Amino acid sequence: MTTTVRADGPAVRKDAPGAARGPRRRTGRIRRAGLPYLLLLPALLLELLVHLVPMVTGIVMSFKELTQFFIRDWGAAPWAGLDNYKVSVDFDAPVGEALLHSFLVTVGFTVLSVGLCWLVGTAAAVLMQDAFRGRGLLRALFLVPYALPVYAAVITWVFMFQHDNGLVNHVLHDQLGLTGKPSFWLIGDNSFVALLTVSVWKGWPFAFLIVMAGLQNIPRELYEAAALDGAGMWQQVRRITLPSLRPVNQVLVLVLFLWTFNDFNTPYVLFGRTAPAAADLVSVHIYQASFGNWNFGTGSAMSVLLLLFLLVVTGAYLALTSRGRRTAA
């Protein structure tokens, strides 16, 4: 016997085909809503294995007295507590003093490198906006340093910075006569200039690419109206280009800062395992403290301190930029 249920409308048979559509539709919506998360699950698991697990392991290692005697069984290393952190931030002791010097060198290097990369990339992007013959070829050539593998590009600079037969000394000393004698670029104080040159040469095409993409969203009518009002190129850049690129520049500067401050490949390939004091970036310094001195506990503590510093700087930067956007709105 088939029963019926009467609501505010006509009677509906419970065994009618439309009676099961409601639960089926809800199940289908749940499946469709959960499909994106299911597709992201493999990437999230890989991210967990590649980044989060080593990060947690490094944090645990920073609280242990982990030296070369416990490499085979690092879990058996004695617990050191905060001793590794105390040694790292004791700036009156040799370890802390060396870390502070490396940190200050890295800050100066990062500020100069990010500033020059942004300046050169923005200038090139603005100049490449107007159509002219050969613009496509120049754009492609500008992106070559960014497209080259890091090791191939930096090794090329190593040969160019050679003291006796390098191209840099040949041009500056032999041809232009700007220096009294050939300079040592990979040792001494000049190593900072060499490192900064390679970093800017390698990084400015990325800024050029991002700024050039941001310029495509600025209406050309704004420049035409400004030109009719008598605004020159510098006034157009100052009043139209830079304000319109503010969201792009905020992200660009943050990415360049994080990349440059954590850069390990460039100084390592350029100088080897031990960088000169003038170019002792904190990334290479931590590597040397861990794998050169075989003190993985202290090296891990330095890495955790570096992570905390970057988190604080990134959080402060995002807070300031978001406040500026709300104020401008």
mmCIF file of C-alpha atoms in Angstrom:
data_model
loop_
_atom_site.group_PDB
_atom_site.id
_atom_site.type_symbol
_atom_site.label_atom_id
_atom_site.label_comp_id
_atom_site.label_asym_id
_atom_site.label_seq_id
_atom_site.Cartn_x
_atom_site.Cartn_y
_atom_site.Cartn_z
ATOM 1 C CA MET A 1 0.000 0.000 0.000
ATOM 2 C CA THR A 2 1.396 3.371 -0.974
ATOM 3 C CA THR A 3 0.911 6.261 1.440
ATOM 4 C CA THR A 4 0.780 9.920 0.619
ATOM 5 C CA VAL A 5 1.838 12.991 2.520
ATOM 6 C CA ARG A 6 -0.087 16.241 2.191
ATOM 7 C CA ALA A 7 1.778 19.527 2.795
ATOM 8 C CA ASP A 8 0.489 22.927 1.683
ATOM 9 C CA GLY A 9 0.070 21.604 -1.799
ATOM 10 C CA PRO A 10 -1.266 18.512 -3.498
ATOM 11 C CA ALA A 11 -0.492 15.029 -2.223
ATOM 12 C CA VAL A 12 2.957 13.649 -3.006
ATOM 13 C CA ARG A 13 3.641 9.955 -3.278
ATOM 14 C CA LYS A 14 6.608 8.787 -1.187
ATOM 15 C CA ASP A 15 7.638 6.298 -3.803
ATOM 16 C CA ALA A 16 7.493 8.885 -6.579
ATOM 17 C CA PRO A 17 10.748 9.439 -8.569
ATOM 18 C CA GLY A 18 11.022 13.076 -7.417
ATOM 19 C CA ALA A 19 11.012 12.158 -3.737
ATOM 20 C CA ALA A 20 14.688 11.081 -3.769
ATOM 21 C CA ARG A 21 15.968 14.031 -5.775
ATOM 22 C CA GLY A 22 16.508 16.225 -2.701
ATOM 23 C CA PRO A 23 19.075 13.960 -0.944
ATOM 24 C CA ARG A 24 20.729 13.094 -4.248
ATOM 25 C CA ARG A 25 21.155 16.759 -5.132
ATOM 26 C CA ARG A 26 22.607 17.542 -1.727
ATOM 27 C CA THR A 27 25.070 14.649 -2.073
ATOM 28 C CA GLY A 28 26.081 15.881 -5.511
ATOM 29 C CA ARG A 29 26.648 19.417 -4.235
ATOM 30 C CA ILE A 30 28.779 18.080 -1.382
ATOM 31 C CA ARG A 31 30.857 16.049 -3.815
ATOM 32 C CA ARG A 32 31.334 19.013 -6.127
ATOM 33 C CA ALA A 33 32.277 21.282 -3.222
ATOM 34 C CA GLY A 34 34.774 18.763 -1.866
ATOM 35 C CA LEU A 35 36.376 17.966 -5.234
ATOM 36 C CA PRO A 36 38.753 21.006 -5.258
ATOM 37 C CA TYR A 37 40.025 20.115 -1.785
ATOM 38 C CA LEU A 38 40.483 16.513 -2.848
ATOM 39 C CA LEU A 39 42.544 17.631 -5.852
ATOM 40 C CA LEU A 40 44.670 19.859 -3.607
ATOM 41 C CA LEU A 41 45.346 17.069 -1.136
ATOM 42 C CA PRO A 42 48.404 15.573 -2.960
ATOM 43 C CA ALA A 43 50.032 19.008 -3.204
ATOM 44 C CA LEU A 44 49.328 19.700 0.462
ATOM 45 C CA LEU A 45 50.852 16.361 1.475
ATOM 46 C CA LEU A 46 53.983 17.055 -0.591
ATOM 47 C CA GLU A 47 54.218 20.537 0.911
ATOM 48 C CA LEU A 48 53.963 18.948 4.335
ATOM 49 C CA LEU A 49 56.762 16.520 3.582
ATOM 50 C CA VAL A 50 59.058 18.958 1.796
ATOM 51 C CA HIS A 51 58.718 22.038 3.997
ATOM 52 C CA LEU A 52 56.834 21.560 7.224
ATOM 53 C CA VAL A 53 58.454 18.314 8.406
ATOM 54 C CA PRO A 54 62.047 19.574 7.900
ATOM 55 C CA MET A 55 61.076 22.849 9.582
ATOM 56 C CA VAL A 56 59.761 21.081 12.674
ATOM 57 C CA THR A 57 62.831 18.824 12.678
ATOM 58 C CA GLY A 58 65.122 21.847 12.543
ATOM 59 C CA ILE A 59 63.286 23.485 15.440
ATOM 60 C CA VAL A 60 63.714 20.332 17.524
ATOM 61 C CA MET A 61 67.403 20.158 16.576
ATOM 62 C CA SER A 62 67.917 23.731 17.770
ATOM 63 C CA PHE A 63 67.175 22.600 21.330
ATOM 64 C CA LYS A 64 69.740 19.800 21.229
ATOM 65 C CA GLU A 65 73.506 19.717 21.615
ATOM 66 C CA LEU A 66 73.864 18.157 18.199
ATOM 67 C CA THR A 67 77.473 17.848 17.010
ATOM 68 C CA GLN A 68 79.365 15.441 14.761
ATOM 69 C CA PHE A 69 79.342 12.832 17.517
ATOM 70 C CA PHE A 70 75.586 12.330 17.194
ATOM 71 C CA ILE A 71 75.173 12.419 13.409
ATOM 72 C CA ARG A 72 74.224 8.750 13.147
ATOM 73 C CA ASP A 73 71.622 9.026 15.917
ATOM 74 C CA TRP A 74 70.728 12.677 16.351
ATOM 75 C CA GLY A 75 67.808 11.766 18.577
ATOM 76 C CA ALA A 76 70.297 10.630 21.225
ATOM 77 C CA ALA A 77 71.937 14.060 21.410
ATOM 78 C CA PRO A 78 71.645 15.635 24.867
ATOM 79 C CA TRP A 79 68.996 18.268 25.429
ATOM 80 C CA ALA A 80 70.501 21.771 25.434
ATOM 81 C CA GLY A 81 67.412 23.864 26.060
ATOM 82 C CA LEU A 82 67.976 27.501 25.110
ATOM 83 C CA ASP A 83 71.779 27.268 25.242
ATOM 84 C CA ASN A 84 72.135 27.330 21.445
ATOM 85 C CA TYR A 85 70.013 30.473 21.250
ATOM 86 C CA LYS A 86 71.979 32.128 24.046
ATOM 87 C CA VAL A 87 75.238 31.432 22.240
ATOM 88 C CA SER A 88 73.834 32.801 18.970
ATOM 89 C CA VAL A 89 72.607 36.100 20.460
ATOM 90 C CA ASP A 90 75.597 36.664 22.775
ATOM 91 C CA PHE A 91 77.134 39.414 20.670
ATOM 92 C CA ASP A 92 80.122 39.789 22.992
ATOM 93 C CA ALA A 93 81.227 36.216 22.261
ATOM 94 C CA PRO A 94 82.876 35.178 18.955
ATOM 95 C CA VAL A 95 79.880 33.160 17.691
ATOM 96 C CA GLY A 96 77.321 35.880 18.356
ATOM 97 C CA GLU A 97 79.622 38.644 17.104
ATOM 98 C CA ALA A 98 80.186 36.799 13.822
ATOM 99 C CA LEU A 99 76.445 36.198 13.434
ATOM 100 C CA LEU A 100 75.663 39.875 14.065
ATOM 101 C CA HIS A 101 78.248 40.942 11.484
ATOM 102 C CA SER A 102 76.774 38.532 8.952
ATOM 103 C CA PHE A 103 73.272 39.786 9.718
ATOM 104 C CA LEU A 104 74.264 43.433 9.188
ATOM 105 C CA VAL A 105 76.027 42.579 5.933
ATOM 106 C CA THR A 106 72.894 40.742 4.771
ATOM 107 C CA VAL A 107 70.632 43.672 5.664
ATOM 108 C CA GLY A 108 72.790 46.145 3.740
ATOM 109 C CA PHE A 109 73.099 43.784 0.799
ATOM 110 C CA THR A 110 69.337 43.135 0.716
ATOM 111 C CA VAL A 111 68.393 46.812 0.855
ATOM 112 C CA LEU A 112 70.762 47.733 -1.973
ATOM 113 C CA SER A 113 69.913 44.724 -4.111
ATOM 114 C CA VAL A 114 66.135 45.069 -3.785
ATOM 115 C CA GLY A 115 66.280 48.821 -4.355
ATOM 116 C CA LEU A 116 68.451 48.537 -7.463
ATOM 117 C CA CYS A 117 66.452 45.607 -8.865
ATOM 118 C CA TRP A 118 63.217 47.548 -8.462
ATOM 119 C CA LEU A 119 64.690 50.757 -9.877
ATOM 120 C CA VAL A 120 66.282 49.164 -12.937
ATOM 121 C CA GLY A 121 63.307 46.886 -13.588
ATOM 122 C CA THR A 122 60.775 49.710 -13.304
ATOM 123 C CA ALA A 123 62.800 52.035 -15.533
ATOM 124 C CA ALA A 124 63.179 49.341 -18.183
ATOM 125 C CA ALA A 125 59.477 48.464 -18.040
ATOM 126 C CA VAL A 126 58.432 52.107 -18.446
ATOM 127 C CA LEU A 127 60.793 52.597 -21.387
ATOM 128 C CA MET A 128 59.518 49.425 -23.052
ATOM 129 C CA GLN A 129 55.875 50.553 -22.963
ATOM 130 C CA ASP A 130 55.985 52.683 -26.097
ATOM 131 C CA ALA A 131 55.989 50.736 -29.339
ATOM 132 C CA PHE A 132 59.166 50.920 -31.415
ATOM 133 C CA ARG A 133 61.029 48.677 -33.785
ATOM 134 C CA GLY A 134 62.823 45.853 -32.032
ATOM 135 C CA ARG A 135 60.897 46.172 -28.756
ATOM 136 C CA GLY A 136 60.037 42.470 -28.677
ATOM 137 C CA LEU A 137 63.681 41.481 -29.143
ATOM 138 C CA LEU A 138 64.809 43.799 -26.349
ATOM 139 C CA ARG A 139 62.159 42.428 -23.993
ATOM 140 C CA ALA A 140 63.358 38.899 -24.697
ATOM 141 C CA LEU A 141 67.003 39.879 -24.132
ATOM 142 C CA PHE A 142 66.150 41.577 -20.849
ATOM 143 C CA LEU A 143 64.692 38.320 -19.526
ATOM 144 C CA VAL A 144 67.772 36.226 -20.337
ATOM 145 C CA PRO A 145 69.479 36.681 -16.916
ATOM 146 C CA TYR A 146 66.289 35.568 -15.169
ATOM 147 C CA ALA A 147 65.849 32.561 -17.457
ATOM 148 C CA LEU A 148 69.416 31.274 -17.111
ATOM 149 C CA PRO A 149 70.106 28.617 -14.468
ATOM 150 C CA VAL A 150 71.643 30.145 -11.359
ATOM 151 C CA TYR A 151 74.770 28.017 -11.387
ATOM 152 C CA ALA A 152 75.535 28.634 -15.049
ATOM 153 C CA ALA A 153 75.028 32.385 -14.685
ATOM 154 C CA VAL A 154 77.079 32.763 -11.482
ATOM 155 C CA ILE A 155 79.937 30.569 -12.722
ATOM 156 C CA THR A 156 80.154 32.825 -15.774
ATOM 157 C CA TRP A 157 80.556 35.798 -13.434
ATOM 158 C CA VAL A 158 83.250 33.913 -11.516
ATOM 159 C CA PHE A 159 85.339 33.758 -14.684
ATOM 160 C CA MET A 160 84.603 37.404 -15.448
ATOM 161 C CA PHE A 161 85.795 38.468 -11.975
ATOM 162 C CA GLN A 162 89.129 36.651 -12.220
ATOM 163 C CA HIS A 163 92.103 38.802 -11.236
ATOM 164 C CA ASP A 164 94.504 38.062 -14.083
ATOM 165 C CA ASN A 165 92.373 37.255 -17.109
ATOM 166 C CA GLY A 166 88.847 38.309 -16.142
ATOM 167 C CA LEU A 167 86.713 40.461 -18.398
ATOM 168 C CA VAL A 168 85.883 42.968 -15.633
ATOM 169 C CA ASN A 169 89.531 43.846 -14.937
ATOM 170 C CA HIS A 170 90.277 43.834 -18.652
ATOM 171 C CA VAL A 171 87.613 46.464 -19.290
ATOM 172 C CA LEU A 172 88.103 48.599 -16.176
ATOM 173 C CA HIS A 173 91.901 48.510 -16.032
ATOM 174 C CA ASP A 174 93.284 47.677 -19.460
ATOM 175 C CA GLN A 175 90.793 49.472 -21.696
ATOM 176 C CA LEU A 176 89.256 52.276 -19.625
ATOM 177 C CA GLY A 177 92.091 52.820 -17.155
ATOM 178 C CA LEU A 178 89.694 53.448 -14.266
ATOM 179 C CA THR A 179 91.782 51.453 -11.780
ATOM 180 C CA GLY A 180 95.480 51.740 -11.021
ATOM 181 C CA LYS A 181 95.928 47.977 -10.981
ATOM 182 C CA PRO A 182 93.746 44.902 -11.473
ATOM 183 C CA SER A 183 91.381 44.407 -8.564
ATOM 184 C CA PHE A 184 90.580 41.297 -6.566
ATOM 185 C CA TRP A 185 86.827 40.937 -6.837
ATOM 186 C CA LEU A 186 86.278 37.594 -5.121
ATOM 187 C CA ILE A 187 88.214 38.363 -1.939
ATOM 188 C CA GLY A 188 88.469 41.400 0.323
ATOM 189 C CA ASP A 189 86.111 44.347 0.412
ATOM 190 C CA ASN A 190 85.422 44.211 -3.327
ATOM 191 C CA SER A 191 83.607 40.924 -2.826
ATOM 192 C CA PHE A 192 80.547 42.837 -1.593
ATOM 193 C CA VAL A 193 80.444 44.826 -4.852
ATOM 194 C CA ALA A 194 80.848 41.638 -6.881
ATOM 195 C CA LEU A 195 78.035 39.915 -4.990
ATOM 196 C CA LEU A 196 75.747 42.932 -5.333
ATOM 197 C CA THR A 197 76.459 43.164 -9.072
ATOM 198 C CA VAL A 198 75.589 39.530 -9.691
ATOM 199 C CA SER A 199 72.460 39.746 -7.528
ATOM 200 C CA VAL A 200 71.142 42.834 -9.319
ATOM 201 C CA TRP A 201 71.992 41.436 -12.746
ATOM 202 C CA LYS A 202 70.152 38.238 -11.895
ATOM 203 C CA GLY A 203 67.157 39.802 -10.124
ATOM 204 C CA TRP A 204 66.154 42.935 -12.022
ATOM 205 C CA PRO A 205 64.537 41.041 -14.966
ATOM 206 C CA PHE A 206 61.989 39.616 -12.519
ATOM 207 C CA ALA A 207 61.072 43.133 -11.404
ATOM 208 C CA PHE A 208 60.949 44.168 -15.059
ATOM 209 C CA LEU A 209 58.560 41.316 -15.860
ATOM 210 C CA ILE A 210 56.198 42.027 -12.951
ATOM 211 C CA VAL A 211 56.115 45.798 -13.476
ATOM 212 C CA MET A 212 55.624 45.371 -17.218
ATOM 213 C CA ALA A 213 52.614 43.144 -16.516
ATOM 214 C CA GLY A 214 51.233 45.734 -14.093
ATOM 215 C CA LEU A 215 51.595 48.505 -16.651
ATOM 216 C CA GLN A 216 49.243 46.681 -19.005
ATOM 217 C CA ASN A 217 46.343 47.437 -16.634
ATOM 218 C CA ILE A 218 46.862 51.218 -16.716
ATOM 219 C CA PRO A 219 44.540 52.822 -19.317
ATOM 220 C CA ARG A 220 46.429 54.655 -22.039
ATOM 221 C CA GLU A 221 43.781 57.376 -21.907
ATOM 222 C CA LEU A 222 45.263 58.611 -18.628
ATOM 223 C CA TYR A 223 48.619 59.271 -20.272
ATOM 224 C CA GLU A 224 46.979 60.903 -23.289
ATOM 225 C CA ALA A 225 44.947 63.213 -21.046
ATOM 226 C CA ALA A 226 48.029 64.050 -18.988
ATOM 227 C CA ALA A 227 50.000 64.825 -22.155
ATOM 228 C CA LEU A 228 47.244 67.160 -23.347
ATOM 229 C CA ASP A 229 47.427 68.945 -19.982
ATOM 230 C CA GLY A 230 51.139 69.509 -20.499
ATOM 231 C CA ALA A 231 52.517 66.817 -18.179
ATOM 232 C CA GLY A 232 55.971 65.572 -19.091
ATOM 233 C CA MET A 233 57.264 62.021 -18.866
ATOM 234 C CA TRP A 234 58.514 62.368 -15.281
ATOM 235 C CA GLN A 235 55.222 63.913 -14.139
ATOM 236 C CA GLN A 236 53.279 61.081 -15.814
ATOM 237 C CA VAL A 237 55.439 58.489 -14.063
ATOM 238 C CA ARG A 238 55.077 60.256 -10.724
ATOM 239 C CA ARG A 239 51.355 61.018 -10.903
ATOM 240 C CA ILE A 240 50.006 58.056 -12.888
ATOM 241 C CA THR A 241 52.444 55.167 -13.160
ATOM 242 C CA LEU A 242 53.726 54.857 -9.599
ATOM 243 C CA PRO A 243 50.335 55.296 -7.865
ATOM 244 C CA SER A 244 48.727 52.791 -10.224
ATOM 245 C CA LEU A 245 51.541 50.288 -9.623
ATOM 246 C CA ARG A 246 51.384 50.535 -5.824
ATOM 247 C CA PRO A 247 49.652 47.143 -5.286
ATOM 248 C CA VAL A 248 52.069 45.464 -7.704
ATOM 249 C CA ASN A 249 55.110 47.084 -6.105
ATOM 250 C CA GLN A 250 54.015 46.060 -2.614
ATOM 251 C CA VAL A 251 54.016 42.391 -3.567
ATOM 252 C CA LEU A 252 57.138 42.752 -5.714
ATOM 253 C CA VAL A 253 59.228 44.337 -2.965
ATOM 254 C CA LEU A 254 58.183 41.674 -0.456
ATOM 255 C CA VAL A 255 59.057 38.813 -2.813
ATOM 256 C CA LEU A 256 62.403 40.370 -3.727
ATOM 257 C CA PHE A 257 63.187 40.926 -0.051
ATOM 258 C CA LEU A 258 62.503 37.311 0.896
ATOM 259 C CA TRP A 259 64.402 35.927 -2.085
ATOM 260 C CA THR A 260 67.428 38.141 -1.562
ATOM 261 C CA PHE A 261 67.663 37.764 2.205
ATOM 262 C CA ASN A 262 67.529 33.969 1.899
ATOM 263 C CA ASP A 263 69.752 33.745 -1.172
ATOM 264 C CA PHE A 264 72.246 30.933 -0.761
ATOM 265 C CA ASN A 265 73.082 29.832 -4.292
ATOM 266 C CA THR A 266 74.615 33.088 -5.488
ATOM 267 C CA PRO A 267 77.214 33.599 -2.701
ATOM 268 C CA TYR A 268 77.953 29.887 -2.451
ATOM 269 C CA VAL A 269 78.722 29.491 -6.152
ATOM 270 C CA LEU A 270 80.522 32.837 -6.306
ATOM 271 C CA PHE A 271 82.810 32.395 -3.284
ATOM 272 C CA GLY A 272 82.624 28.749 -2.274
ATOM 273 C CA ARG A 273 81.917 27.316 1.153
ATOM 274 C CA THR A 274 83.582 30.195 3.013
ATOM 275 C CA ALA A 275 82.596 33.684 1.861
ATOM 276 C CA PRO A 276 84.795 36.740 2.541
ATOM 277 C CA ALA A 277 83.897 38.806 5.587
ATOM 278 C CA ALA A 278 82.582 41.648 3.409
ATOM 279 C CA ALA A 279 80.142 39.287 1.659
ATOM 280 C CA ASP A 280 79.340 36.893 4.505
ATOM 281 C CA LEU A 281 75.595 36.568 4.059
ATOM 282 C CA VAL A 282 73.639 34.959 6.865
ATOM 283 C CA SER A 283 72.551 32.012 4.713
ATOM 284 C CA VAL A 284 76.150 30.986 3.998
ATOM 285 C CA HIS A 285 77.117 31.785 7.589
ATOM 286 C CA ILE A 286 74.496 29.361 8.930
ATOM 287 C CA TYR A 287 75.645 26.728 6.461
ATOM 288 C CA GLN A 288 79.238 27.153 7.594
ATOM 289 C CA ALA A 289 78.226 27.013 11.268
ATOM 290 C CA SER A 290 76.333 23.766 10.649
ATOM 291 C CA PHE A 291 78.358 21.841 8.077
ATOM 292 C CA GLY A 292 81.733 23.539 8.480
ATOM 293 C CA ASN A 293 81.952 23.547 12.274
ATOM 294 C CA TRP A 294 79.746 20.445 12.662
ATOM 295 C CA ASN A 295 77.558 22.185 15.209
ATOM 296 C CA PHE A 296 74.081 21.492 13.908
ATOM 297 C CA GLY A 297 72.380 22.578 17.117
ATOM 298 C CA THR A 298 73.772 26.109 16.918
ATOM 299 C CA GLY A 299 73.166 26.250 13.156
ATOM 300 C CA SER A 300 69.550 25.194 13.657
ATOM 301 C CA ALA A 301 69.105 27.862 16.339
ATOM 302 C CA MET A 302 70.443 30.481 13.912
ATOM 303 C CA SER A 303 68.005 29.254 11.261
ATOM 304 C CA VAL A 304 65.068 29.528 13.665
ATOM 305 C CA LEU A 305 66.134 33.061 14.604
ATOM 306 C CA LEU A 306 66.312 33.943 10.917
ATOM 307 C CA LEU A 307 62.829 32.492 10.381
ATOM 308 C CA LEU A 308 61.429 34.534 13.279
ATOM 309 C CA PHE A 309 63.047 37.702 11.932
ATOM 310 C CA LEU A 310 61.565 37.175 8.474
ATOM 311 C CA LEU A 311 58.137 36.445 9.940
ATOM 312 C CA VAL A 312 58.217 39.630 12.016
ATOM 313 C CA VAL A 313 59.395 41.778 9.102
ATOM 314 C CA THR A 314 56.853 40.248 6.723
ATOM 315 C CA GLY A 315 54.008 40.714 9.216
ATOM 316 C CA ALA A 316 54.973 44.331 9.882
ATOM 317 C CA TYR A 317 55.298 45.037 6.158
ATOM 318 C CA LEU A 318 51.885 43.526 5.381
ATOM 319 C CA ALA A 319 50.301 45.458 8.251
ATOM 320 C CA LEU A 320 51.780 48.757 7.066
ATOM 321 C CA THR A 321 50.860 48.208 3.421
ATOM 322 C CA SER A 322 47.311 47.114 4.240
ATOM 323 C CA ARG A 323 46.886 50.193 6.459
ATOM 324 C CA GLY A 324 48.144 52.353 3.602
ATOM 325 C CA ARG A 325 45.615 50.802 1.230
ATOM 326 C CA ARG A 326 42.764 51.438 3.672
ATOM 327 C CA THR A 327 43.906 55.031 4.151
ATOM 328 C CA ALA A 328 44.124 55.589 0.392
ATOM 329 C CA ALA A 329 40.658 54.096 -0.073
#
